[in-house]
PDB file of C-alpha atoms in Angstrom:
ATOM      1  CA  LEU W   1       0.000   0.000   0.000  1.00  0.00           C
ATOM      2  CA  LEU W   2       2.770   2.410   0.948  1.00  0.00           C
ATOM      3  CA  ASP W   3       4.799   1.628  -2.159  1.00  0.00           C
ATOM      4  CA  GLY W   4       1.814   2.095  -4.485  1.00  0.00           C
ATOM      5  CA  ALA W   5       0.741   5.346  -2.814  1.00  0.00           C
ATOM      6  CA  ARG W   6       4.291   6.694  -2.869  1.00  0.00           C
ATOM      7  CA  ARG W   7       4.684   6.012  -6.599  1.00  0.00           C
ATOM      8  CA  ILE W   8       1.440   7.855  -7.354  1.00  0.00           C
ATOM      9  CA  LEU W   9       2.350  10.814  -5.130  1.00  0.00           C
ATOM     10  CA  GLU W  10       5.836  11.122  -6.619  1.00  0.00           C
ATOM     11  CA  GLU W  11       4.326  11.418 -10.095  1.00  0.00           C
ATOM     12  CA  ARG W  12       2.676  14.586  -8.855  1.00  0.00           C
ATOM     13  CA  ARG W  13       5.852  16.661  -8.716  1.00  0.00           C
ATOM     14  CA  PRO W  14       5.395  19.450  -6.127  1.00  0.00           C
ATOM     15  CA  ARG W  15       6.100  22.932  -7.402  1.00  0.00           C
ATOM     16  CA  GLU W  16       9.011  24.879  -5.923  1.00  0.00           C
ATOM     17  CA  LEU W  17       6.546  27.110  -4.076  1.00  0.00           C
ATOM     18  CA  GLU W  18       5.016  24.094  -2.357  1.00  0.00           C
ATOM     19  CA  ILE W  19       8.436  22.788  -1.330  1.00  0.00           C
ATOM     20  CA  ARG W  20       9.295  26.149   0.242  1.00  0.00           C
ATOM     21  CA  GLU W  21       6.019  26.173   2.184  1.00  0.00           C
ATOM     22  CA  GLN W  22       6.714  23.037   4.194  1.00  0.00           C
ATOM     23  CA  GLU W  23       3.630  23.025   6.407  1.00  0.00           C
ATOM     24  CA  LYS W  24       1.213  23.521   3.517  1.00  0.00           C
ATOM     25  CA  MET W  25       2.942  20.819   1.488  1.00  0.00           C
ATOM     26  CA  ARG W  26       2.754  18.341   4.368  1.00  0.00           C
ATOM     27  CA  GLU W  27      -0.951  19.066   4.849  1.00  0.00           C
ATOM     28  CA  LEU W  28      -1.572  18.581   1.119  1.00  0.00           C
ATOM     29  CA  PHE W  29       0.357  15.288   0.946  1.00  0.00           C
ATOM     30  CA  HIS W  30      -1.251  14.049   4.176  1.00  0.00           C
ATOM     31  CA  SER W  31      -4.709  14.679   2.770  1.00  0.00           C
ATOM     32  CA  LEU W  32      -3.886  13.110  -0.606  1.00  0.00           C
ATOM     33  CA  GLY W  33      -2.059  10.194   1.010  1.00  0.00           C
ATOM     34  CA  SER W  34      -4.941   9.297   3.299  1.00  0.00           C
ATOM     35  CA  GLU W  35      -7.377   9.090   0.369  1.00  0.00           C
ATOM     36  CA  LEU W  36      -4.849   7.181  -1.762  1.00  0.00           C
ATOM     37  CA  ILE W  37      -4.221   4.515   0.879  1.00  0.00           C
ATOM     38  CA  ARG W  38      -7.944   4.114   1.466  1.00  0.00           C
ATOM     39  CA  ASP W  39      -8.612   3.756  -2.285  1.00  0.00           C
ATOM     40  CA  LEU W  40      -5.693   1.370  -2.852  1.00  0.00           C
ATOM     41  CA  ALA W  41      -6.732  -0.799   0.114  1.00  0.00           C
ATOM     42  CA  GLU W  42     -10.192  -1.102  -1.433  1.00  0.00           C
ATOM     43  CA  GLN W  43      -8.676  -1.781  -4.871  1.00  0.00           C
ATOM     44  CA  TYR W  44      -6.345  -4.508  -3.500  1.00  0.00           C
ATOM     45  CA  GLY W  45      -9.114  -5.990  -1.355  1.00  0.00           C
ATOM     46  CA  THR W  46      -7.047  -5.378   1.801  1.00  0.00           C
ATOM     47  CA  PRO W  47      -9.092  -4.721   4.963  1.00  0.00           C
ATOM     48  CA  ILE W  48      -7.509  -1.879   6.964  1.00  0.00           C
ATOM     49  CA  SER W  49      -8.557   0.074  10.057  1.00  0.00           C
ATOM     50  CA  GLU W  50      -8.715   3.863  10.319  1.00  0.00           C
ATOM     51  CA  LYS W  51      -5.919   3.689  12.892  1.00  0.00           C
ATOM     52  CA  ASP W  52      -3.650   1.883  10.408  1.00  0.00           C
ATOM     53  CA  ILE W  53      -4.621   4.297   7.639  1.00  0.00           C
ATOM     54  CA  LEU W  54      -3.529   7.200   9.843  1.00  0.00           C
ATOM     55  CA  LYS W  55      -0.245   5.463  10.723  1.00  0.00           C
ATOM     56  CA  LEU W  56       0.543   4.672   7.074  1.00  0.00           C
ATOM     57  CA  THR W  57      -0.398   8.214   6.028  1.00  0.00           C
ATOM     58  CA  GLU W  58       2.084   9.687   8.514  1.00  0.00           C
ATOM     59  CA  ILE W  59       4.844   7.403   7.187  1.00  0.00           C
ATOM     60  CA  LEU W  60       3.925   8.228   3.587  1.00  0.00           C
ATOM     61  CA  THR W  61       3.980  11.984   4.297  1.00  0.00           C
ATOM     62  CA  ARG W  62       7.371  11.677   5.982  1.00  0.00           C
ATOM     63  CA  TYR W  63       8.906   9.968   2.939  1.00  0.00           C
ATOM     64  CA  THR W  64       7.316  12.207   0.280  1.00  0.00           C
ATOM     65  CA  ALA W  65       6.754  15.718   1.608  1.00  0.00           C
ATOM     66  CA  GLY W  66       9.205  15.228   4.475  1.00  0.00           C
ATOM     67  CA  LEU W  67      12.845  14.284   4.916  1.00  0.00           C
ATOM     68  CA  GLY W  68      12.498  10.529   5.481  1.00  0.00           C
ATOM     69  CA  ILE W  69      14.830   8.972   8.039  1.00  0.00           C
ATOM     70  CA  ILE W  70      16.258  12.401   8.904  1.00  0.00           C
ATOM     71  CA  GLU W  71      12.972  13.249  10.646  1.00  0.00           C
ATOM     72  CA  ILE W  72      13.152  10.071  12.751  1.00  0.00           C
ATOM     73  CA  LEU W  73      16.663  10.959  13.906  1.00  0.00           C
ATOM     74  CA  LEU W  74      15.838  14.620  14.624  1.00  0.00           C
ATOM     75  CA  ALA W  75      12.899  13.512  16.776  1.00  0.00           C
ATOM     76  CA  ASP W  76      15.348  12.022  19.312  1.00  0.00           C
ATOM     77  CA  GLU W  77      16.498  14.775  21.688  1.00  0.00           C
ATOM     78  CA  LYS W  78      19.510  12.674  22.709  1.00  0.00           C
ATOM     79  CA  ILE W  79      20.954  12.741  19.174  1.00  0.00           C
ATOM     80  CA  GLN W  80      23.294  15.694  18.690  1.00  0.00           C
ATOM     81  CA  ASP W  81      24.999  14.992  15.340  1.00  0.00           C
ATOM     82  CA  VAL W  82      24.116  12.863  12.311  1.00  0.00           C
ATOM     83  CA  TYR W  83      26.707  11.811   9.698  1.00  0.00           C
ATOM     84  CA  MET W  84      25.873  10.347   6.280  1.00  0.00           C
ATOM     85  CA  ASN W  85      29.054   9.442   4.425  1.00  0.00           C
ATOM     86  CA  ALA W  86      29.603   8.744   0.731  1.00  0.00           C
ATOM     87  CA  PRO W  87      29.035   6.527  -1.151  1.00  0.00           C
ATOM     88  CA  MET W  88      25.343   6.313  -0.326  1.00  0.00           C
ATOM     89  CA  GLY W  89      23.781   2.851  -0.330  1.00  0.00           C
ATOM     90  CA  ASN W  90      26.817   1.147   1.222  1.00  0.00           C
ATOM     91  CA  ILE W  91      27.561   2.958   4.472  1.00  0.00           C
ATOM     92  CA  PRO W  92      25.307   3.204   7.557  1.00  0.00           C
ATOM     93  CA  VAL W  93      24.307   6.466   9.189  1.00  0.00           C
ATOM     94  CA  TYR W  94      26.490   7.414  12.166  1.00  0.00           C
ATOM     95  CA  ILE W  95      25.274   9.543  15.061  1.00  0.00           C
ATOM     96  CA  PHE W  96      26.687  11.239  18.155  1.00  0.00           C
ATOM     97  CA  HIS W  97      24.397  10.383  21.083  1.00  0.00           C
ATOM     98  CA  GLY W  98      24.159  12.310  24.334  1.00  0.00           C
ATOM     99  CA  ASP W  99      24.507   9.145  26.448  1.00  0.00           C
ATOM    100  CA  PHE W 100      26.412   6.709  24.221  1.00  0.00           C
ATOM    101  CA  GLU W 101      28.482   9.185  22.146  1.00  0.00           C
ATOM    102  CA  GLN W 102      29.607   7.844  18.722  1.00  0.00           C
ATOM    103  CA  CYS W 103      27.191   5.178  17.425  1.00  0.00           C
ATOM    104  CA  GLU W 104      26.640   3.236  14.209  1.00  0.00           C
ATOM    105  CA  THR W 105      22.973   2.838  13.234  1.00  0.00           C
ATOM    106  CA  ASN W 106      21.275   0.155  11.134  1.00  0.00           C
ATOM    107  CA  LEU W 107      19.992   2.806   8.687  1.00  0.00           C
ATOM    108  CA  ILE W 108      21.540   2.847   5.197  1.00  0.00           C
ATOM    109  CA  PRO W 109      20.322   5.711   2.973  1.00  0.00           C
ATOM    110  CA  THR W 110      20.136   5.076  -0.769  1.00  0.00           C
ATOM    111  CA  GLN W 111      21.492   7.220  -3.597  1.00  0.00           C
ATOM    112  CA  ALA W 112      17.882   8.201  -4.380  1.00  0.00           C
ATOM    113  CA  ASP W 113      17.529   9.456  -0.781  1.00  0.00           C
ATOM    114  CA  ALA W 114      20.713  11.517  -1.131  1.00  0.00           C
ATOM    115  CA  ASP W 115      19.568  13.055  -4.431  1.00  0.00           C
ATOM    116  CA  ARG W 116      16.178  13.906  -2.926  1.00  0.00           C
ATOM    117  CA  TRP W 117      17.764  15.560   0.129  1.00  0.00           C
ATOM    118  CA  SER W 118      20.203  17.471  -2.056  1.00  0.00           C
ATOM    119  CA  THR W 119      17.348  18.890  -4.159  1.00  0.00           C
ATOM    120  CA  ARG W 120      15.285  19.725  -1.073  1.00  0.00           C
ATOM    121  CA  PHE W 121      18.170  21.489   0.689  1.00  0.00           C
ATOM    122  CA  LYS W 122      18.924  23.575  -2.402  1.00  0.00           C
ATOM    123  CA  LEU W 123      15.308  24.679  -2.782  1.00  0.00           C
ATOM    124  CA  LEU W 124      14.819  25.447   0.910  1.00  0.00           C
ATOM    125  CA  SER W 125      18.047  27.433   1.224  1.00  0.00           C
ATOM    126  CA  GLY W 126      18.059  29.127  -2.177  1.00  0.00           C
ATOM    127  CA  ARG W 127      21.743  28.174  -2.417  1.00  0.00           C
ATOM    128  CA  PRO W 128      23.421  26.028  -5.101  1.00  0.00           C
ATOM    129  CA  LEU W 129      25.078  22.621  -4.700  1.00  0.00           C
ATOM    130  CA  ASP W 130      26.905  21.766  -7.915  1.00  0.00           C
ATOM    131  CA  GLU W 131      30.364  21.482  -9.480  1.00  0.00           C
ATOM    132  CA  SER W 132      31.181  25.163  -9.050  1.00  0.00           C
ATOM    133  CA  ASN W 133      29.610  25.266  -5.536  1.00  0.00           C
ATOM    134  CA  PRO W 134      30.401  21.863  -3.991  1.00  0.00           C
ATOM    135  CA  VAL W 135      29.460  22.900  -0.423  1.00  0.00           C
ATOM    136  CA  LEU W 136      26.030  23.836   0.943  1.00  0.00           C
ATOM    137  CA  ASP W 137      25.422  25.202   4.438  1.00  0.00           C
ATOM    138  CA  THR W 138      21.791  25.603   5.519  1.00  0.00           C
ATOM    139  CA  GLU W 139      19.163  25.093   8.209  1.00  0.00           C
ATOM    140  CA  ILE W 140      16.287  22.584   8.067  1.00  0.00           C
ATOM    141  CA  TYR W 141      13.067  22.270  10.053  1.00  0.00           C
ATOM    142  CA  ALA W 142      11.168  19.025  10.601  1.00  0.00           C
ATOM    143  CA  PRO W 143       8.363  17.957  12.966  1.00  0.00           C
ATOM    144  CA  GLY W 144      10.956  16.354  15.252  1.00  0.00           C
ATOM    145  CA  GLY W 145      13.278  19.345  15.436  1.00  0.00           C
ATOM    146  CA  ARG W 146      15.614  21.595  13.496  1.00  0.00           C
ATOM    147  CA  ALA W 147      19.210  21.155  12.436  1.00  0.00           C
ATOM    148  CA  ARG W 148      22.094  22.789  10.663  1.00  0.00           C
ATOM    149  CA  VAL W 149      23.128  20.889   7.522  1.00  0.00           C
ATOM    150  CA  ALA W 150      26.472  20.821   5.750  1.00  0.00           C
ATOM    151  CA  ALA W 151      26.337  19.016   2.388  1.00  0.00           C
ATOM    152  CA  ILE W 152      29.195  18.250   0.000  1.00  0.00           C
ATOM    153  CA  SER W 153      28.833  17.186  -3.632  1.00  0.00           C
ATOM    154  CA  PRO W 154      31.092  15.223  -6.049  1.00  0.00           C
ATOM    155  CA  GLY W 155      33.017  18.437  -6.810  1.00  0.00           C
ATOM    156  CA  LEU W 156      34.601  18.016  -3.367  1.00  0.00           C
ATOM    157  CA  SER W 157      33.636  14.462  -2.411  1.00  0.00           C
ATOM    158  CA  PRO W 158      34.848  11.976  -5.093  1.00  0.00           C
ATOM    159  CA  ASP W 159      32.506   9.256  -3.763  1.00  0.00           C
ATOM    160  CA  GLY W 160      29.355  11.366  -4.129  1.00  0.00           C
ATOM    161  CA  LEU W 161      26.982  13.313  -1.896  1.00  0.00           C
ATOM    162  CA  ALA W 162      27.581  13.369   1.864  1.00  0.00           C
ATOM    163  CA  PHE W 163      25.835  15.176   4.729  1.00  0.00           C
ATOM    164  CA  ALA W 164      26.487  16.229   8.315  1.00  0.00           C
ATOM    165  CA  LEU W 165      23.644  17.473  10.535  1.00  0.00           C
ATOM    166  CA  ARG W 166      23.878  19.292  13.867  1.00  0.00           C
ATOM    167  CA  ARG W 167      20.607  19.072  15.808  1.00  0.00           C
ATOM    168  CA  HIS W 168      19.357  22.184  17.644  1.00  0.00           C
ATOM    169  CA  ARG W 169      17.030  22.362  20.599  1.00  0.00           C
ATOM    170  CA  GLU W 170      13.396  22.927  19.658  1.00  0.00           C
ATOM    171  CA  LYS W 171      13.063  25.452  22.505  1.00  0.00           C
ATOM    172  CA  PRO W 172      15.828  28.020  23.037  1.00  0.00           C
ATOM    173  CA  TRP W 173      18.260  27.911  25.946  1.00  0.00           C
ATOM    174  CA  THR W 174      17.588  30.361  28.766  1.00  0.00           C
ATOM    175  CA  PHE W 175      19.611  31.395  31.824  1.00  0.00           C
ATOM    176  CA  PRO W 176      17.479  29.338  34.267  1.00  0.00           C
ATOM    177  CA  LEU W 177      17.851  26.300  31.992  1.00  0.00           C
ATOM    178  CA  PHE W 178      21.640  26.695  31.835  1.00  0.00           C
ATOM    179  CA  MET W 179      21.726  26.980  35.646  1.00  0.00           C
ATOM    180  CA  SER W 180      19.564  23.868  36.064  1.00  0.00           C
ATOM    181  CA  TYR W 181      22.173  21.907  34.052  1.00  0.00           C
ATOM    182  CA  ASP W 182      25.032  23.488  36.084  1.00  0.00           C
ATOM    183  CA  PHE W 183      26.503  25.043  32.940  1.00  0.00           C
ATOM    184  CA  PHE W 184      26.988  28.293  34.838  1.00  0.00           C
ATOM    185  CA  ASP W 185      26.160  29.657  38.265  1.00  0.00           C
ATOM    186  CA  PRO W 186      23.716  32.382  39.395  1.00  0.00           C
ATOM    187  CA  LEU W 187      26.560  34.909  39.780  1.00  0.00           C
ATOM    188  CA  PHE W 188      27.493  34.628  36.095  1.00  0.00           C
ATOM    189  CA  ALA W 189      23.795  34.753  35.121  1.00  0.00           C
ATOM    190  CA  GLY W 190      23.297  37.917  37.164  1.00  0.00           C
ATOM    191  CA  LEU W 191      26.419  39.543  35.740  1.00  0.00           C
ATOM    192  CA  MET W 192      25.416  38.791  32.104  1.00  0.00           C
ATOM    193  CA  SER W 193      21.879  40.004  32.815  1.00  0.00           C
ATOM    194  CA  PHE W 194      23.372  43.395  33.795  1.00  0.00           C
ATOM    195  CA  VAL W 195      25.508  43.297  30.631  1.00  0.00           C
ATOM    196  CA  GLY W 196      22.305  42.914  28.606  1.00  0.00           C
ATOM    197  CA  ASP W 197      20.390  45.550  30.573  1.00  0.00           C
ATOM    198  CA  TYR W 198      23.085  48.216  30.238  1.00  0.00           C
ATOM    199  CA  GLY W 199      24.007  47.775  26.575  1.00  0.00           C
ATOM    200  CA  ARG W 200      27.513  46.359  26.882  1.00  0.00           C
ATOM    201  CA  THR W 201      29.425  44.567  24.119  1.00  0.00           C
ATOM    202  CA  PHE W 202      30.856  41.056  24.311  1.00  0.00           C
ATOM    203  CA  LEU W 203      32.223  38.138  22.295  1.00  0.00           C
ATOM    204  CA  ILE W 204      31.521  34.493  23.128  1.00  0.00           C
ATOM    205  CA  ALA W 205      34.538  32.338  22.278  1.00  0.00           C
ATOM    206  CA  GLY W 206      34.778  28.565  22.264  1.00  0.00           C
ATOM    207  CA  THR W 207      35.586  25.470  20.281  1.00  0.00           C
ATOM    208  CA  ARG W 208      33.213  23.590  17.988  1.00  0.00           C
ATOM    209  CA  SER W 209      30.079  22.289  19.789  1.00  0.00           C
ATOM    210  CA  SER W 210      30.944  24.190  22.968  1.00  0.00           C
ATOM    211  CA  GLY W 211      27.582  25.997  23.067  1.00  0.00           C
ATOM    212  CA  LYS W 212      28.528  29.437  21.716  1.00  0.00           C
ATOM    213  CA  SER W 213      25.319  29.955  19.705  1.00  0.00           C
ATOM    214  CA  SER W 214      23.211  28.537  22.556  1.00  0.00           C
ATOM    215  CA  LEU W 215      24.695  31.049  25.003  1.00  0.00           C
ATOM    216  CA  LEU W 216      24.308  33.900  22.511  1.00  0.00           C
ATOM    217  CA  GLY W 217      20.660  32.908  21.966  1.00  0.00           C
ATOM    218  CA  SER W 218      20.045  32.861  25.720  1.00  0.00           C
ATOM    219  CA  MET W 219      21.498  36.382  25.949  1.00  0.00           C
ATOM    220  CA  MET W 220      18.804  37.533  23.510  1.00  0.00           C
ATOM    221  CA  THR W 221      16.174  36.585  26.098  1.00  0.00           C
ATOM    222  CA  GLN W 222      17.816  39.040  28.537  1.00  0.00           C
ATOM    223  CA  ILE W 223      17.001  41.995  26.275  1.00  0.00           C
ATOM    224  CA  LEU W 224      13.749  43.730  27.194  1.00  0.00           C
ATOM    225  CA  PRO W 225      11.172  42.953  24.479  1.00  0.00           C
ATOM    226  CA  HIS W 226      10.552  46.610  23.626  1.00  0.00           C
ATOM    227  CA  TYR W 227      14.146  46.966  22.356  1.00  0.00           C
ATOM    228  CA  ARG W 228      14.660  46.150  18.675  1.00  0.00           C
ATOM    229  CA  MET W 229      17.159  43.405  17.816  1.00  0.00           C
ATOM    230  CA  ILE W 230      18.920  42.652  14.523  1.00  0.00           C
ATOM    231  CA  THR W 231      20.632  39.301  13.896  1.00  0.00           C
ATOM    232  CA  VAL W 232      23.190  38.623  11.159  1.00  0.00           C
ATOM    233  CA  GLU W 233      24.002  34.973  10.336  1.00  0.00           C
ATOM    234  CA  ASP W 234      25.177  33.008   7.322  1.00  0.00           C
ATOM    235  CA  THR W 235      23.247  29.953   8.566  1.00  0.00           C
ATOM    236  CA  LEU W 236      20.120  30.699  10.596  1.00  0.00           C
ATOM    237  CA  GLU W 237      20.749  29.185  14.049  1.00  0.00           C
ATOM    238  CA  LEU W 238      19.646  31.799  16.595  1.00  0.00           C
ATOM    239  CA  PRO W 239      16.150  31.152  18.069  1.00  0.00           C
ATOM    240  CA  VAL W 240      14.489  34.073  16.265  1.00  0.00           C
ATOM    241  CA  GLU W 241      11.134  32.372  15.571  1.00  0.00           C
ATOM    242  CA  SER W 242      10.732  31.255  19.203  1.00  0.00           C
ATOM    243  CA  LEU W 243      11.496  34.763  20.474  1.00  0.00           C
ATOM    244  CA  ARG W 244       9.110  36.379  17.984  1.00  0.00           C
ATOM    245  CA  LYS W 245       6.316  34.178  19.366  1.00  0.00           C
ATOM    246  CA  LEU W 246       7.136  35.635  22.785  1.00  0.00           C
ATOM    247  CA  GLY W 247       6.692  39.162  21.455  1.00  0.00           C
ATOM    248  CA  TYR W 248      10.300  40.181  20.802  1.00  0.00           C
ATOM    249  CA  ASN W 249      10.996  42.794  18.111  1.00  0.00           C
ATOM    250  CA  ILE W 250      13.567  41.115  15.832  1.00  0.00           C
ATOM    251  CA  GLU W 251      14.807  41.698  12.282  1.00  0.00           C
ATOM    252  CA  ARG W 252      16.798  38.759  10.873  1.00  0.00           C
ATOM    253  CA  MET W 253      19.476  39.087   8.164  1.00  0.00           C
ATOM    254  CA  LYS W 254      21.117  36.256   6.229  1.00  0.00           C
ATOM    255  CA  SER W 255      24.638  36.939   4.974  1.00  0.00           C
ATOM    256  CA  ARG W 256      26.839  35.152   2.459  1.00  0.00           C
ATOM    257  CA  SER W 257      28.609  32.044   3.694  1.00  0.00           C
ATOM    258  CA  VAL W 258      32.399  32.290   3.588  1.00  0.00           C
ATOM    259  CA  ILE W 259      32.392  28.669   2.405  1.00  0.00           C
ATOM    260  CA  THR W 260      30.011  28.929  -0.562  1.00  0.00           C
ATOM    261  CA  ARG W 261      30.822  32.539  -1.624  1.00  0.00           C
ATOM    262  CA  LEU W 262      27.447  32.902  -3.359  1.00  0.00           C
ATOM    263  CA  GLU W 263      27.489  36.226  -5.197  1.00  0.00           C
ATOM    264  CA  THR W 264      23.739  36.808  -4.914  1.00  0.00           C
ATOM    265  CA  GLU W 265      24.042  37.122  -1.116  1.00  0.00           C
ATOM    266  CA  MET W 266      25.626  40.025   0.756  1.00  0.00           C
ATOM    267  CA  ALA W 267      28.991  39.514   2.455  1.00  0.00           C
ATOM    268  CA  ALA W 268      28.893  39.376   6.254  1.00  0.00           C
ATOM    269  CA  ASP W 269      30.832  42.620   6.756  1.00  0.00           C
ATOM    270  CA  GLU W 270      28.503  44.466   4.344  1.00  0.00           C
ATOM    271  CA  ALA W 271      25.454  42.971   6.063  1.00  0.00           C
ATOM    272  CA  LEU W 272      26.783  44.123   9.420  1.00  0.00           C
ATOM    273  CA  ARG W 273      27.366  47.668   8.155  1.00  0.00           C
ATOM    274  CA  THR W 274      23.838  47.628   6.715  1.00  0.00           C
ATOM    275  CA  ALA W 275      22.493  46.573  10.122  1.00  0.00           C
ATOM    276  CA  LEU W 276      24.089  49.692  11.629  1.00  0.00           C
ATOM    277  CA  ARG W 277      22.039  51.793   9.196  1.00  0.00           C
ATOM    278  CA  LEU W 278      18.727  50.157  10.082  1.00  0.00           C
ATOM    279  CA  GLY W 279      18.119  52.256  13.152  1.00  0.00           C
ATOM    280  CA  ASP W 280      18.625  51.967  16.898  1.00  0.00           C
ATOM    281  CA  SER W 281      18.976  48.220  17.548  1.00  0.00           C
ATOM    282  CA  CYS W 282      20.821  45.573  19.522  1.00  0.00           C
ATOM    283  CA  LEU W 283      23.127  43.565  17.229  1.00  0.00           C
ATOM    284  CA  PHE W 284      23.700  39.806  17.469  1.00  0.00           C
ATOM    285  CA  ILE W 285      26.221  38.324  15.013  1.00  0.00           C
ATOM    286  CA  GLY W 286      25.881  34.569  14.551  1.00  0.00           C
ATOM    287  CA  GLU W 287      29.543  33.883  13.927  1.00  0.00           C
ATOM    288  CA  VAL W 288      32.644  35.925  13.170  1.00  0.00           C
ATOM    289  CA  ARG W 289      34.773  34.023  10.678  1.00  0.00           C
ATOM    290  CA  SER W 290      36.479  36.477   8.349  1.00  0.00           C
ATOM    291  CA  THR W 291      36.727  40.175   7.443  1.00  0.00           C
ATOM    292  CA  GLU W 292      33.453  40.951   9.233  1.00  0.00           C
ATOM    293  CA  ALA W 293      35.545  40.961  12.436  1.00  0.00           C
ATOM    294  CA  LYS W 294      36.614  44.499  11.461  1.00  0.00           C
ATOM    295  CA  ALA W 295      33.011  45.625  10.996  1.00  0.00           C
ATOM    296  CA  LEU W 296      31.995  43.989  14.283  1.00  0.00           C
ATOM    297  CA  TYR W 297      34.860  45.756  16.072  1.00  0.00           C
ATOM    298  CA  GLU W 298      33.709  49.062  14.572  1.00  0.00           C
ATOM    299  CA  ALA W 299      30.144  48.399  15.767  1.00  0.00           C
ATOM    300  CA  MET W 300      31.438  47.595  19.256  1.00  0.00           C
ATOM    301  CA  ARG W 301      33.692  50.676  19.283  1.00  0.00           C
ATOM    302  CA  ILE W 302      30.831  53.066  18.514  1.00  0.00           C
ATOM    303  CA  GLY W 303      28.537  51.119  20.823  1.00  0.00           C
ATOM    304  CA  ALA W 304      25.681  50.947  18.276  1.00  0.00           C
ATOM    305  CA  LEU W 305      23.955  53.825  20.105  1.00  0.00           C
ATOM    306  CA  ALA W 306      24.682  52.236  23.513  1.00  0.00           C
ATOM    307  CA  ASN W 307      22.840  48.995  22.737  1.00  0.00           C
ATOM    308  CA  VAL W 308      24.167  45.448  23.125  1.00  0.00           C
ATOM    309  CA  VAL W 309      26.554  44.334  20.358  1.00  0.00           C
ATOM    310  CA  ALA W 310      27.447  40.641  20.613  1.00  0.00           C
ATOM    311  CA  GLY W 311      28.847  37.810  18.543  1.00  0.00           C
ATOM    312  CA  THR W 312      30.535  34.402  18.656  1.00  0.00           C
ATOM    313  CA  ILE W 313      34.021  33.460  17.523  1.00  0.00           C
ATOM    314  CA  HIS W 314      35.964  30.180  17.310  1.00  0.00           C
ATOM    315  CA  GLY W 315      38.793  29.859  19.827  1.00  0.00           C
ATOM    316  CA  GLU W 316      39.836  27.331  22.450  1.00  0.00           C
ATOM    317  CA  SER W 317      41.121  30.038  24.807  1.00  0.00           C
ATOM    318  CA  ALA W 318      40.840  33.781  25.380  1.00  0.00           C
ATOM    319  CA  TYR W 319      44.326  34.204  23.912  1.00  0.00           C
TER     320      TYR W 319
END
């Protein structure tokens, strides 16, 4: 039933607009899938309950309008990283688990899966993944959670497409949450709350996966909601949508990735200078990687009209 319904649904190629509007596309495919499974069950003479129809419809939607096995993995809060190595069809998916660390799964994605994900990531991000642009950096959302995706194509990976996903929390980190996990103490929380209240500038430094973006996102919750905030990121990781639902006044900007160098997007230093022209706002810079460090320093030097100016930077020590 699933195979027959999937073949019929895949013949109805979704338009690019539908792919960009994920929720609407899932609703459409869920509605179509439910009717298809019911009709096919009748056609095949297979008795099936409404409960089973609903279960099969959810699976069908996941593998047509959704991201397949990626959604299953993102639904597990313990999974932090997902690695899909080339060549597809021969190598299992590897994960980094919160309790068991590096693990090998029994999931083996096919080449068709990889091609489908590649197309989906390109359409959702508006960024290329081809011979001249063999790297794609983007953010994905699924019912189970959201993640940052790095994809490489045959232009860089001789064995074919490969993917690495970093799972983000569905709900943003906050100071009380950090304290409950003993990540920092009340004294540090109080100090950084004053930093936010009185418009100071700061950089959060750390190694990969050390929690820089999580801490920066939690600092955004310390800004009073009536202050305007502007974020500048090459890959959208800061919890902007969650904060907007809470009533925060936020303008989000997406800058050019230093990896892909896509000419249709604005360079990070230019985006940062543009942010300074958009009025009295607090500035949060997703990551300082290149020449935008100069622009960020300039923003910090002038104080951005005495508002908070903050960013993250890679570094294993203050030195």
